[in-house]
Short mmCIF file of C-alpha atoms and ligand atoms in Angstrom, two decimals:
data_model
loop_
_atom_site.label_atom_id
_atom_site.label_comp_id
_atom_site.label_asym_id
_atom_site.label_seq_id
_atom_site.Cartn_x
_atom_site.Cartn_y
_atom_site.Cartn_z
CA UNK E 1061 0.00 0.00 0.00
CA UNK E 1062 3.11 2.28 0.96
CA UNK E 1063 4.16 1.68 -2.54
CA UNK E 1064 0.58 2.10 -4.47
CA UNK E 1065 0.49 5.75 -2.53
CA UNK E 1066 3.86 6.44 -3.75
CA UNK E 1067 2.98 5.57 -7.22
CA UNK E 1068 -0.37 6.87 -7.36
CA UNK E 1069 -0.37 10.86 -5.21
CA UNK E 1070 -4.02 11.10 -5.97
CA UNK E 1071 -5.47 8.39 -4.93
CA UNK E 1072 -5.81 8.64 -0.91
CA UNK E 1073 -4.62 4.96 1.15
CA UNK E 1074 -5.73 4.16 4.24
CA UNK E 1075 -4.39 1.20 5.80
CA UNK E 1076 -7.11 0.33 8.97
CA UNK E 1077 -6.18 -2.29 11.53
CA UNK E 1078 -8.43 -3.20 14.94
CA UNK E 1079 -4.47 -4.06 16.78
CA UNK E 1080 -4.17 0.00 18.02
CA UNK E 1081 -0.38 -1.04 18.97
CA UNK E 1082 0.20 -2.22 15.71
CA UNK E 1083 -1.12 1.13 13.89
CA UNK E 1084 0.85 3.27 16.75
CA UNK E 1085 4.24 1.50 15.47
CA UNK E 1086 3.20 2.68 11.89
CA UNK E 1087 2.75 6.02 13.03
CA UNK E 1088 5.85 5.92 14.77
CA UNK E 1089 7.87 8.99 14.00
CA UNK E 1090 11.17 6.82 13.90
CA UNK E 1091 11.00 5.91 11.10
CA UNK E 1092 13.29 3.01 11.50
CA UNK E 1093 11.11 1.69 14.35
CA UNK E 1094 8.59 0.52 11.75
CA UNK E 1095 7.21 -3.18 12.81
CA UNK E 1096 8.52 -4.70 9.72
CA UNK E 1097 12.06 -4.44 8.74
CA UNK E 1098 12.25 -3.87 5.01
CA UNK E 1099 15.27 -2.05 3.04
CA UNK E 1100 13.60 1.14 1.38
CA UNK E 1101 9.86 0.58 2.94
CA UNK E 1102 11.22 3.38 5.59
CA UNK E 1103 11.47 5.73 2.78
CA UNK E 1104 8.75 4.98 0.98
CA UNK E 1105 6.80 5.58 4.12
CA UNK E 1106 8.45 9.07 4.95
CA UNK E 1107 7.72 10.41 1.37
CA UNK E 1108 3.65 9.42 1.75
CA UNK E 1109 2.62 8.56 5.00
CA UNK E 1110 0.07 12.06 6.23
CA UNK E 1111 0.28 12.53 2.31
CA UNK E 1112 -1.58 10.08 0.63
CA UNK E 1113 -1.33 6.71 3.47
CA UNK E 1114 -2.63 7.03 6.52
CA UNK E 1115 -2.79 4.31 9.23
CA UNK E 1116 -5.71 4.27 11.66
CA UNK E 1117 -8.22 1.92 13.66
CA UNK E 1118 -11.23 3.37 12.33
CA UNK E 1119 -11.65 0.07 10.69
CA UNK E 1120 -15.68 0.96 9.71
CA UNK E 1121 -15.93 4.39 8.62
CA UNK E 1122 -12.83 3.82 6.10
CA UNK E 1123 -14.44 1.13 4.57
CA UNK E 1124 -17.54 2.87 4.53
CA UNK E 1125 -14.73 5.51 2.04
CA UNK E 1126 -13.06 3.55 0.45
CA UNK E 1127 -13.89 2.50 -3.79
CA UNK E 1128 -11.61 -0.55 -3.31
CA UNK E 1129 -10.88 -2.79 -0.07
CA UNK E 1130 -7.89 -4.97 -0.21
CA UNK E 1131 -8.12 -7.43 2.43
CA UNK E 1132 -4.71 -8.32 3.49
CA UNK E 1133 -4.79 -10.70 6.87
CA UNK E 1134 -2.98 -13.87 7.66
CA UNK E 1135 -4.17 -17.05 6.43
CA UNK E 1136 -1.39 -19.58 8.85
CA UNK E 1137 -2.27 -22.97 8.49
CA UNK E 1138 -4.65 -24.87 10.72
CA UNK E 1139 -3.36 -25.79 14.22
CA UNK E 1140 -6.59 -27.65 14.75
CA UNK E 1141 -10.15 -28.94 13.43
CA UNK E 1142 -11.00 -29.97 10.17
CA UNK E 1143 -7.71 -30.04 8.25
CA UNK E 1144 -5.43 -29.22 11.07
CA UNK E 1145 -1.85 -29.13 9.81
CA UNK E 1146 -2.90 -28.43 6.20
CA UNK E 1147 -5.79 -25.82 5.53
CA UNK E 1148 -5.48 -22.65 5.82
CA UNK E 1149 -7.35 -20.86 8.81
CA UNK E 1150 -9.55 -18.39 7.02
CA UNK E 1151 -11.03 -17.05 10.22
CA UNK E 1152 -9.67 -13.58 9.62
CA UNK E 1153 -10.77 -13.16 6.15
CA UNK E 1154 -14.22 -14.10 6.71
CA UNK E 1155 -14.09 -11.78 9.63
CA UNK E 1156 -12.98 -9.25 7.39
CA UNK E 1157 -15.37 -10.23 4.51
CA UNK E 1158 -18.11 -9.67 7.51
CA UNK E 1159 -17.24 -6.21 8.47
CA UNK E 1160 -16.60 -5.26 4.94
CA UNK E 1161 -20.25 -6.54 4.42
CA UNK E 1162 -21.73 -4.07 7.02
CA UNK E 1163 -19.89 -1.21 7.02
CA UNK E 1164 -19.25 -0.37 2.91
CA UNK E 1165 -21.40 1.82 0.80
CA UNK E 1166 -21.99 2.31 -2.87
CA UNK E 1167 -20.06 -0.09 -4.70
CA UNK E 1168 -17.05 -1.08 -3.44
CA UNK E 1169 -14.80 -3.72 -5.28
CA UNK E 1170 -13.51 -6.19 -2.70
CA UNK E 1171 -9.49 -7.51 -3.46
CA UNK E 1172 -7.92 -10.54 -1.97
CA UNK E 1173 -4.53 -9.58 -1.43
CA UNK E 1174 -3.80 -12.19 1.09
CA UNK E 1175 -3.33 -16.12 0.01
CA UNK E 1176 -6.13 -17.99 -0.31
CA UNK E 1177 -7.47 -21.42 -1.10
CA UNK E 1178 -8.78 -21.69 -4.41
CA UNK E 1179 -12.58 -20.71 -4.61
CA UNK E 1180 -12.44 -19.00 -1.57
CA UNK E 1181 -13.72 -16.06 -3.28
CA UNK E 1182 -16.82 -17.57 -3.42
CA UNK E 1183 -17.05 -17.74 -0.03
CA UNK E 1184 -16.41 -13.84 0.31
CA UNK E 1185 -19.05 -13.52 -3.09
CA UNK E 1186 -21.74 -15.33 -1.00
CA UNK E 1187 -20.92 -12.87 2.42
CA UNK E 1188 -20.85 -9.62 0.62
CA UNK E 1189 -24.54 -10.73 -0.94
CA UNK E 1190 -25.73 -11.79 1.67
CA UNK E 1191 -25.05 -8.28 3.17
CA UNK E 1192 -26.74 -6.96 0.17
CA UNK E 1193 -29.90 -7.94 0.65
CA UNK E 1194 -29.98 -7.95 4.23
CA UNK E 1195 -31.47 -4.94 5.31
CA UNK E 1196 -32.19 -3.24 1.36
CA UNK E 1197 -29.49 -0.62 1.56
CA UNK E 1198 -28.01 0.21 -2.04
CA UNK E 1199 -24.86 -1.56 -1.44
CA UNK E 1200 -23.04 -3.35 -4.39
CA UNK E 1201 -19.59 -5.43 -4.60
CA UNK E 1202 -17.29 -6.88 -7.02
CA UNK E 1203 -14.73 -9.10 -5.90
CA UNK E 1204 -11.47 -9.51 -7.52
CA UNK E 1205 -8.50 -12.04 -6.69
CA UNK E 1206 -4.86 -9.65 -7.08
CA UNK E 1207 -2.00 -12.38 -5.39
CA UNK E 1208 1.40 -10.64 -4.19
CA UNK E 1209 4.09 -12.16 -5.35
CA UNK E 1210 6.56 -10.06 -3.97
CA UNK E 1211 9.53 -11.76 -1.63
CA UNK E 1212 10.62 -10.44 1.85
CA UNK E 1213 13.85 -8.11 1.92
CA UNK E 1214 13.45 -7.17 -2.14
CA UNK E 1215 10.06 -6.22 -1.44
CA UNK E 1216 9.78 -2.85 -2.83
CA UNK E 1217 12.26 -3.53 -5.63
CA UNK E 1218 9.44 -6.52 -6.36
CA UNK E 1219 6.50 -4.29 -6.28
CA UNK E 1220 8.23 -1.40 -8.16
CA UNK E 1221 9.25 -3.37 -10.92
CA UNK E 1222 7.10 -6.66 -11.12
CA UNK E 1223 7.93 -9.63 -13.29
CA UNK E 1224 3.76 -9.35 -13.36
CA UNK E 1225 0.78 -8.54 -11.78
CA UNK E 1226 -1.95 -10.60 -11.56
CA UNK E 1227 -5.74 -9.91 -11.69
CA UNK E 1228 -8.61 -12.53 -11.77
CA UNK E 1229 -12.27 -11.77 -11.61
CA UNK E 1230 -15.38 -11.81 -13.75
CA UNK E 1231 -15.81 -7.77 -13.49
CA UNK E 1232 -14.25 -6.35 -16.24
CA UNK E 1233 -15.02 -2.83 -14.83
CA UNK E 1234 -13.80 -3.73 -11.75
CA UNK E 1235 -11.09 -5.28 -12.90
CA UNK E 1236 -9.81 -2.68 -15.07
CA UNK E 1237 -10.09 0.01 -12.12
CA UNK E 1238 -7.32 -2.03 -10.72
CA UNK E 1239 -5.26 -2.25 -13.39
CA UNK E 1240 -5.79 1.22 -13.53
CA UNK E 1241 -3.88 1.69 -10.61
CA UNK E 1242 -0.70 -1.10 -11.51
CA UNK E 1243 -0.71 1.00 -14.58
CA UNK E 1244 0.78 4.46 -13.23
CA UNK E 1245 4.12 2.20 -13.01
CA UNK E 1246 3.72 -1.41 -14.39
CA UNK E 1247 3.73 -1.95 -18.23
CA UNK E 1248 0.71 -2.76 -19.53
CA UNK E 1249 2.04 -6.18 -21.16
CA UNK E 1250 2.74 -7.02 -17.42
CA UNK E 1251 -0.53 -7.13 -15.80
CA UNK E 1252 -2.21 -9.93 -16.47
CA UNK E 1253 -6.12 -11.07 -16.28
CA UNK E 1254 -7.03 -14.32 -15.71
CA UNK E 1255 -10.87 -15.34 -14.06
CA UNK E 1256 -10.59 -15.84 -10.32
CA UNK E 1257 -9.61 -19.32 -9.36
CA UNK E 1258 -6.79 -19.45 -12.10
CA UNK E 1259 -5.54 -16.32 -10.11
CA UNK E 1260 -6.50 -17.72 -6.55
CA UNK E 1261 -4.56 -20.96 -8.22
CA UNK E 1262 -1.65 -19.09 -9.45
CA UNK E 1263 0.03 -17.83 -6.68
CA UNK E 1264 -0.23 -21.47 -4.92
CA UNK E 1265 1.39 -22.90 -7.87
CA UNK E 1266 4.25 -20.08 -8.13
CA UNK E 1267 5.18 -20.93 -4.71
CA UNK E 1268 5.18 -24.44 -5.00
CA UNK E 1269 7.03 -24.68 -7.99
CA UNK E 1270 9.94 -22.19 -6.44
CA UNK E 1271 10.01 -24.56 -3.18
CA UNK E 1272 10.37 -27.10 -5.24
CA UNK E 1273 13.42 -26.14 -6.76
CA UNK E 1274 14.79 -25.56 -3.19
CA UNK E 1275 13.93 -29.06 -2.45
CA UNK E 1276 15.55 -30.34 -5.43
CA UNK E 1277 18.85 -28.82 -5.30
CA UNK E 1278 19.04 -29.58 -1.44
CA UNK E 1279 18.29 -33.03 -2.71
CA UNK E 1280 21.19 -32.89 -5.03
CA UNK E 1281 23.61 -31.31 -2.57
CA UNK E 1282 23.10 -34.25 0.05
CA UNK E 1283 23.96 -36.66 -3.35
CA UNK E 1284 26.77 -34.31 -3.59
CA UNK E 1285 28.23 -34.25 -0.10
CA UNK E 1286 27.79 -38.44 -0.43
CA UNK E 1287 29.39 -38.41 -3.71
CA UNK E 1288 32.35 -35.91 -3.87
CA UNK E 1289 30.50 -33.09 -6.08
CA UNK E 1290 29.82 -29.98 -5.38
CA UNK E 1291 26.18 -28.40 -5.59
CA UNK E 1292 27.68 -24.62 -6.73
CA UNK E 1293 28.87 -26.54 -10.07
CA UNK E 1294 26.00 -28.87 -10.51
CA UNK E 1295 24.04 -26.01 -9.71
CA UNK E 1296 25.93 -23.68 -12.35
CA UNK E 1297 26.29 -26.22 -14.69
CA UNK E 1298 22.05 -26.83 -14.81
CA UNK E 1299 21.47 -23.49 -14.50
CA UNK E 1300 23.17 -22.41 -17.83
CA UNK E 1301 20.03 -24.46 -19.63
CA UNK E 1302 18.05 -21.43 -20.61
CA UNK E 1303 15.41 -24.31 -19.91
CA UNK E 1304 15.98 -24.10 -15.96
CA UNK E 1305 17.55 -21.07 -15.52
CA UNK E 1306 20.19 -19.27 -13.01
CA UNK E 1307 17.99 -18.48 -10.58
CA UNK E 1308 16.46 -19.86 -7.11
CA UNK E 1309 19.12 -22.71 -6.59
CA UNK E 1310 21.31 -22.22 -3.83
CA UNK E 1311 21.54 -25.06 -1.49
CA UNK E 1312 20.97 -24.27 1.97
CA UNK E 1313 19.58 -25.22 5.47
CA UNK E 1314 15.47 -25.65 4.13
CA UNK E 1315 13.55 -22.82 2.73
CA UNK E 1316 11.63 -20.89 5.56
CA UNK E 1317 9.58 -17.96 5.30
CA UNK E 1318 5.60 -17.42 6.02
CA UNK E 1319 4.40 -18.67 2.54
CA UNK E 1320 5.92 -21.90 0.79
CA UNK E 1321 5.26 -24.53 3.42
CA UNK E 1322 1.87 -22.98 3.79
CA UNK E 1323 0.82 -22.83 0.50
CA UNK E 1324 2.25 -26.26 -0.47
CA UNK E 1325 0.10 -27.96 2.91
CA UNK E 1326 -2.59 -25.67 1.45
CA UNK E 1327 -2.40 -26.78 -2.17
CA UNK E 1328 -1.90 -30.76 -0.74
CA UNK E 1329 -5.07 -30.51 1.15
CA UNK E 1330 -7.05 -29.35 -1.58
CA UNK E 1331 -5.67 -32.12 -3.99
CA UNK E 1332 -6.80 -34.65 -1.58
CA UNK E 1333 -10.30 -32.71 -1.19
CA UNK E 1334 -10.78 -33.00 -5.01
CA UNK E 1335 -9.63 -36.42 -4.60
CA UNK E 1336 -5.95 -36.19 -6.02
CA UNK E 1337 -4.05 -38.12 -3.73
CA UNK E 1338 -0.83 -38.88 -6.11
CA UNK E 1339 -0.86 -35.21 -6.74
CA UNK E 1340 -0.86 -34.58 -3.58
CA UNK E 1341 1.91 -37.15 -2.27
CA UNK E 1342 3.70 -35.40 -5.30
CA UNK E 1343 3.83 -31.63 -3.88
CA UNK E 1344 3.71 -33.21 0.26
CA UNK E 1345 7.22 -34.59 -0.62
CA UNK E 1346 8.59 -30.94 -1.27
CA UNK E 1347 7.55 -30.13 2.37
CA UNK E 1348 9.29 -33.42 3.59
CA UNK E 1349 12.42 -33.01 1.73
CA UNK E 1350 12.92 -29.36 3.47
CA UNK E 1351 11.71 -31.05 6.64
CA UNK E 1352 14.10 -33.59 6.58
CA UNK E 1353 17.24 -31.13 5.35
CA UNK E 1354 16.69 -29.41 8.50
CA UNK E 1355 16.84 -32.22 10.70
CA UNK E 1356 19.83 -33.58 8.91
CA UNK E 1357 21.89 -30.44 9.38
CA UNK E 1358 21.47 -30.76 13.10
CA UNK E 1359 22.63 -34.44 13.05
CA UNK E 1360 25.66 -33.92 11.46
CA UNK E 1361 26.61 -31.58 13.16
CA UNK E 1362 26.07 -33.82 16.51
CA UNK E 1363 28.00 -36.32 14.56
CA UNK E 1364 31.33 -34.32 13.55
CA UNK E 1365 31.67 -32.93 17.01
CA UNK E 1366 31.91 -36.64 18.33
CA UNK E 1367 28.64 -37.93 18.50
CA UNK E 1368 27.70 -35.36 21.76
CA UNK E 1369 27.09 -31.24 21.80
CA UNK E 1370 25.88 -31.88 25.42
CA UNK E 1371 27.44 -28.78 27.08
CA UNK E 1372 29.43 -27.49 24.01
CA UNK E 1373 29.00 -24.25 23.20
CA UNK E 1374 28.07 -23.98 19.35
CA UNK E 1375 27.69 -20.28 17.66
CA UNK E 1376 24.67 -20.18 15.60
CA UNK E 1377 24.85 -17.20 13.22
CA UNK E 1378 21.55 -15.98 11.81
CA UNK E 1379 18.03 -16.93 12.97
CA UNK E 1380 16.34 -15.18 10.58
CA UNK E 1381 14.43 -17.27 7.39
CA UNK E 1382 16.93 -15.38 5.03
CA UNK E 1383 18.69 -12.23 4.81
CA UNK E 1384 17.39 -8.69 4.89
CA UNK E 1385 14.68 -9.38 7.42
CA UNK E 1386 13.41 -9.99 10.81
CA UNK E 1387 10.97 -12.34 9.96
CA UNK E 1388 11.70 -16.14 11.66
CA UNK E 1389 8.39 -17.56 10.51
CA UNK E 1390 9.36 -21.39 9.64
CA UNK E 1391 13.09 -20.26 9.82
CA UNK E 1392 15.19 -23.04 9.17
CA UNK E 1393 16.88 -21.88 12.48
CA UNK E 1394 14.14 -23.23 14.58
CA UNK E 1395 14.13 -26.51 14.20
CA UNK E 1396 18.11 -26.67 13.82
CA UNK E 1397 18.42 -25.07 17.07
CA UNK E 1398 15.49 -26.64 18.13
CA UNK E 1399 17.08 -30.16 17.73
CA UNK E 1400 20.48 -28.79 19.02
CA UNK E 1401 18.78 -27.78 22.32
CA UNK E 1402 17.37 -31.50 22.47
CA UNK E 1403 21.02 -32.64 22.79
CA UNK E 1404 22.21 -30.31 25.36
CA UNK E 1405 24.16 -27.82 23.67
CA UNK E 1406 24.31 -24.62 24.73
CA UNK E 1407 23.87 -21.89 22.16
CA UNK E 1408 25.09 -18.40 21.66
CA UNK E 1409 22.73 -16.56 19.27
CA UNK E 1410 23.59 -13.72 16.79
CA UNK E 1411 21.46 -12.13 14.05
CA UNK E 1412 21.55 -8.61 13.10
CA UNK E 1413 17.57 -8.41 13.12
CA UNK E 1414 15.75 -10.55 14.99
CA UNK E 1415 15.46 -9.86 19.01
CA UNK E 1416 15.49 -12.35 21.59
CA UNK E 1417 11.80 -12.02 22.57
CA UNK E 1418 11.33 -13.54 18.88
CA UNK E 1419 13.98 -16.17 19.29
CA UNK E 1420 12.38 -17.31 22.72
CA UNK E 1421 9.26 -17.65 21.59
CA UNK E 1422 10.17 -19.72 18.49
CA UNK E 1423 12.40 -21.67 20.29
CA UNK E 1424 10.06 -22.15 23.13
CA UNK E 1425 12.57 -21.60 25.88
CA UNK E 1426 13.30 -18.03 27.58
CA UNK E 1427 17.29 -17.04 27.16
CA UNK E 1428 19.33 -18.40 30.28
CA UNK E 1429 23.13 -18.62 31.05
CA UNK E 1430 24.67 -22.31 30.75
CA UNK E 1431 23.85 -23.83 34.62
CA UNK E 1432 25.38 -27.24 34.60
CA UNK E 1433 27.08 -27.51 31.18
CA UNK E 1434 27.11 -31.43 31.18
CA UNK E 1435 23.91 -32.16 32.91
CA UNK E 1436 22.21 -32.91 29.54
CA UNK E 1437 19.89 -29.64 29.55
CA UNK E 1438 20.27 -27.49 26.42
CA UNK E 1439 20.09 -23.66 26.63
CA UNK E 1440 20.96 -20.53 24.44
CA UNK E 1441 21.79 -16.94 25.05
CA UNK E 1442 21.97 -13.79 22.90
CA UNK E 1443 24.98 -12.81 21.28
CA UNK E 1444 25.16 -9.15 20.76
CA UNK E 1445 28.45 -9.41 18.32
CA UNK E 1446 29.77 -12.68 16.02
CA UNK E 1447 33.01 -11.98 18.14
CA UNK E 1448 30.73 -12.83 21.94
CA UNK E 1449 29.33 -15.86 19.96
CA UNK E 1450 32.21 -17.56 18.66
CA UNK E 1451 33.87 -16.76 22.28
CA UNK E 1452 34.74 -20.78 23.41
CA UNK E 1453 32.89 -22.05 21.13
CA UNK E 1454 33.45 -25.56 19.46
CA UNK E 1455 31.49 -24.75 16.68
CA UNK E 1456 30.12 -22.01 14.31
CA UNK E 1457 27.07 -22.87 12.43
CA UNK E 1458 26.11 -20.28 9.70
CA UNK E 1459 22.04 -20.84 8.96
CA UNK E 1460 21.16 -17.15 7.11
CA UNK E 1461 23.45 -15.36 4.29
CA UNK E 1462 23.67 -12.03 6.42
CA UNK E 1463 26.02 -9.88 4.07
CA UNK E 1464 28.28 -9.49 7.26
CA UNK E 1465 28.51 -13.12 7.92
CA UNK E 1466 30.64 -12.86 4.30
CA UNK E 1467 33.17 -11.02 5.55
CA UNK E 1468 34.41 -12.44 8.75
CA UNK E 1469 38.17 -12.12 9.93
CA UNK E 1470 38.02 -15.81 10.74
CA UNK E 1471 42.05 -15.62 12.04
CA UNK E 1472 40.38 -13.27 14.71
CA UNK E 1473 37.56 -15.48 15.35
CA UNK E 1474 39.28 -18.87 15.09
CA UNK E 1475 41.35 -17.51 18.29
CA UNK E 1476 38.49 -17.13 20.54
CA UNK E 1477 36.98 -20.95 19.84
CA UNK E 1478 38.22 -24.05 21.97
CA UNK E 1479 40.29 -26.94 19.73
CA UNK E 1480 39.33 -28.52 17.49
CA UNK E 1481 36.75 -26.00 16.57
CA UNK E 1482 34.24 -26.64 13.25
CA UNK E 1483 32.71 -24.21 11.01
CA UNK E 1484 29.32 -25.50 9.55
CA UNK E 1485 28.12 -22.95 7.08
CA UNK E 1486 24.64 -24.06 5.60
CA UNK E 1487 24.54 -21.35 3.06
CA UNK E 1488 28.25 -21.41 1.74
CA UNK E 1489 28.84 -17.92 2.39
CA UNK E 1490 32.27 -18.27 3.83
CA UNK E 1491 36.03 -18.26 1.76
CA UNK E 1492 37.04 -22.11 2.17
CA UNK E 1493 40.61 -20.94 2.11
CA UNK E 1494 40.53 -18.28 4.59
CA UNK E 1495 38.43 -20.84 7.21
CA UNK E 1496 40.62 -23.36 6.45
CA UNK E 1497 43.43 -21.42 6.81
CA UNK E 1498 42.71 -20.11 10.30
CA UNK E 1499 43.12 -23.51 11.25
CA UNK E 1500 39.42 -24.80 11.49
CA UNK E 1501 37.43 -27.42 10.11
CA UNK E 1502 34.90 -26.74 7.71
CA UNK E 1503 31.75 -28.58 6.31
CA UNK E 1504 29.54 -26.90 3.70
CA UNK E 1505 26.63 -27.66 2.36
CA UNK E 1506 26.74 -29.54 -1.11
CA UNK E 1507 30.18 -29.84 -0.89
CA UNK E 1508 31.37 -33.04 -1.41
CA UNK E 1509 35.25 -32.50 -0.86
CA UNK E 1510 34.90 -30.62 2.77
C1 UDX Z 959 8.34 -16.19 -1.32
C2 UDX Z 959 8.20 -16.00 -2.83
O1 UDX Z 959 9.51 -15.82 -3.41
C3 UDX Z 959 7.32 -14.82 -3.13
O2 UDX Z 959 7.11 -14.71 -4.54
C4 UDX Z 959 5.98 -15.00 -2.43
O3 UDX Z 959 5.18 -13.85 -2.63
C5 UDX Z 959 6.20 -15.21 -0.94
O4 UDX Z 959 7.07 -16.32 -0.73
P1 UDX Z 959 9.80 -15.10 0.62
O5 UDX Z 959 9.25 -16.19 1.48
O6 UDX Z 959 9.77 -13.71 1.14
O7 UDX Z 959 9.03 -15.07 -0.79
O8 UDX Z 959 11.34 -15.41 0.31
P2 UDX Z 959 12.16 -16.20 -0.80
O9 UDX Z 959 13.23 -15.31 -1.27
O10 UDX Z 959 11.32 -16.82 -1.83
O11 UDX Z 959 12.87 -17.33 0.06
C6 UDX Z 959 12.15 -18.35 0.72
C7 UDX Z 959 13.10 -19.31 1.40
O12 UDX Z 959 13.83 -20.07 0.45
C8 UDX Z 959 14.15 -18.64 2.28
O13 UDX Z 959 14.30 -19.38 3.48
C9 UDX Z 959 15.40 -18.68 1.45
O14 UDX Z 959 16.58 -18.65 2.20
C10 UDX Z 959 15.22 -20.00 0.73
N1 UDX Z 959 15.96 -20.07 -0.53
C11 UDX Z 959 15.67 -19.25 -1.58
C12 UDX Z 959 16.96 -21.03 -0.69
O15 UDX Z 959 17.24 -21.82 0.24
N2 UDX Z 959 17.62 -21.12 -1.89
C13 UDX Z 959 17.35 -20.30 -2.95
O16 UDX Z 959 18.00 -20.45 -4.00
C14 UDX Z 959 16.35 -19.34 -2.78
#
């Protein structure tokens, strides 16, 4: 929304939430106190926010404004009922569906933004009638389906140049007033209609296929570490066929992030409701693959540090899903750490981003100092510097491509850790040489010769 403001000066955004705390942060006149950190969204939001974006709770009489109501809430996946595990918990967006119901006037065209099931717009058709006829107010709705495809940490470079845009819905008028708006900066040839559930469909299928291509070159770089190979020239040597292409296939410790397990679970449980169980075995394997990456990245690390981490300290650098963000939802980090805790090791946490209350919520255990370092209970502690982590540690273990984490003086480092000291860098960020060189031993992901 920061960005369609910026784009479009005379059309007036109001982003409404009911969470007052949440709206406060967005007012917040530090700007770099924002609640999401996103390069460039702090900019964008000091150039339009009291111009054209505004941030408030008055949830009702905005929509009662507004032309156009994106609705843009979480859909996580089930944690129980019908479809626990799987489905995605639509609670919010019928809640939202419901309010938009009551409180618009006029016409209003109705967007999902956030990720939906396929034919949930149906759902939000049959609401927003409803409404309609309820108590014989003049109150009309189109409803279109407009998918984000945008990634975390690139996200305004995605939404100011976007490989597309996507619109589905049976409107054309309302459809076109949308594209209206993607058309003050996106090329024409860009934005593309499609009816609703092919664009409800299309963003489940985009994410699937990129997880898949995690999955398969994490695959490959387990072959390769078995095998003597190494995934970087597999992975450059594939990626030259203008067939598969460059991009999306670096090995690493399990893709994270808030959308591709969700949307594959998602896409899974609606194969087996339509009664598509190979096709759904087909895409649930993606989700095992990364699963099972994750949980073999702790192991061998238990292995190579003799079969026990009870009471070693190990330096984990980066908890965050990937670079360039805060966000640890389904970060790869949890359930390494997660596992590493099981076995007693004691951690020492850095990332440039996240903040402890985060980590100790995802890792389900508050921060503590190291009691009794061989009595078999695991516990971590924040590291405010790479230099405090690695402090008498046995072990770095490298689980997010933080630019800094490129650059490390690892002659510096290497003499703070207790002999023999590992490095186990799951995104092959680090110089080999200069590891390897400082006298430690390294194991990378995909590599085959470490
Ligand atoms: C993703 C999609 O890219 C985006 O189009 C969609 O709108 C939302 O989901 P996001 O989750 O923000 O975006 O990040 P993305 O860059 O796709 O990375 C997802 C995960 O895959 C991260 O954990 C990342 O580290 C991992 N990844 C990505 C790899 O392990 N290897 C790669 O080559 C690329």
């Amino acid at each position: 929304m920061a960005v369609i403001a910026d784009r479009c000066p005379e059309i007036q955004v109001a982003v409404v939430d009911i969470n007052q705390a949440r709206i406060d942060a967005w007012n917040d006149a530090d700007l770099s106190r924002l609640p999401v950190y996103e390069p460039g969204l702090d900019v964008v939001v000091g150039r339009v926010r009291g111009r054209n974006l505004h941030f408030s709770t008055s949830v009702e009489e905005q929509i009662a404004l507004a032309d156009m109501v994106f609705i843009s809430v979480n859909t996580p996946t089930k944690s129980k009922g019908l479809g626990a595990g799987q489905a995605s918990d639509l609670r919010w967006v019928e809640a939202c569906a419901r309010t938009v119901a009551q409180a618009a006037a006029g016409h209003t065209i109705v967007v999902e933004k956030s990720t939906l099931p396929v034919r949930t717009a149906a759902a939000i058709k049959t609401i927003l009638e409803a409404a309609q006829q309820q108590d014989g107010q003049q109150r009309t709705f189109s409803v279109l389906s407009n998918p984000e495809f945008l990634a975390e940490g690139t996200a305004i470079r995605d939404l100011e140049e976007p490989d597309r845009v996507l619109i589905g819905g049976d409107d054309a008028a309302a459809t076109e007033a949308l594209a209206r708006i993607y058309g003050h900066w996106v090329d024409a040839a860009k934005i593309l209609r499609t009816n609703l559930w092919s664009s409800e469909l299309s963003k489940l299928a985009a994410n699937a296929f990129l997880a898949q291509r995690i999955s398969s070159i994490n695959s490959i770089a387990a072959f390769c570490e078995a095998s003597g190979a190494d995934v970087r020239e597999v992975a450059r040597a594939i990626g030259t066929d203008s067939r598969i292409g460059p991009k999306f296939l670096n090995a690493g410790p399990g893709f994270g992030g808030s959308c591709f397990q969700k949307d594959i679970l998602n896409l899974v449980y609606l194969c087996r409701h339509f009664a598509l169980p190979e096709v759904a075995d087909y895409w649930e394997s993606v989700v095992t693959l990364n699963t099972w990456q994750q949980h073999r990245i702790a192991q061998l690390v238990v292995q190579k540090l003799f079969g026990t981490v009870t009471g070693k300290r190990l330096a984990v650098l980066g908890f965050a899903f990937k670079a360039d963000t805060n966000d640890t939802r389904e970060a790869p980090a949890i359930r390494i750490c997660g596992d590493l805790l099981e076995e007693g090791a004691q951690l020492a946490i850095h990332d440039p981003k996240v903040v402890p209350a985060q980590m100790a919520r995802d890792l389900k255990q508050e921060a503590a100092e190291a009691a009794d370092a061989l009595n078999g209970t695991g516990s971590w502690a924040l590291a405010q510097s790479v230099e405090e982590a690695v402090a008498g540690a046995d072990a770095v273990l490298i689980l997010t491509e933080w630019r800094q984490y490129q650059q490390l003086n690892w002659q510096e480092l290497a003499a703070r850790m207790r002999r023999p000291a590992w490095v186990f860098d799951a995104r092959a960020v680090v110089n080999p040489e200069a590891v390897r060189a400082a006298g430690l031993t390294l194991w990378r992901v995909g590599d085959g010769e470490g």
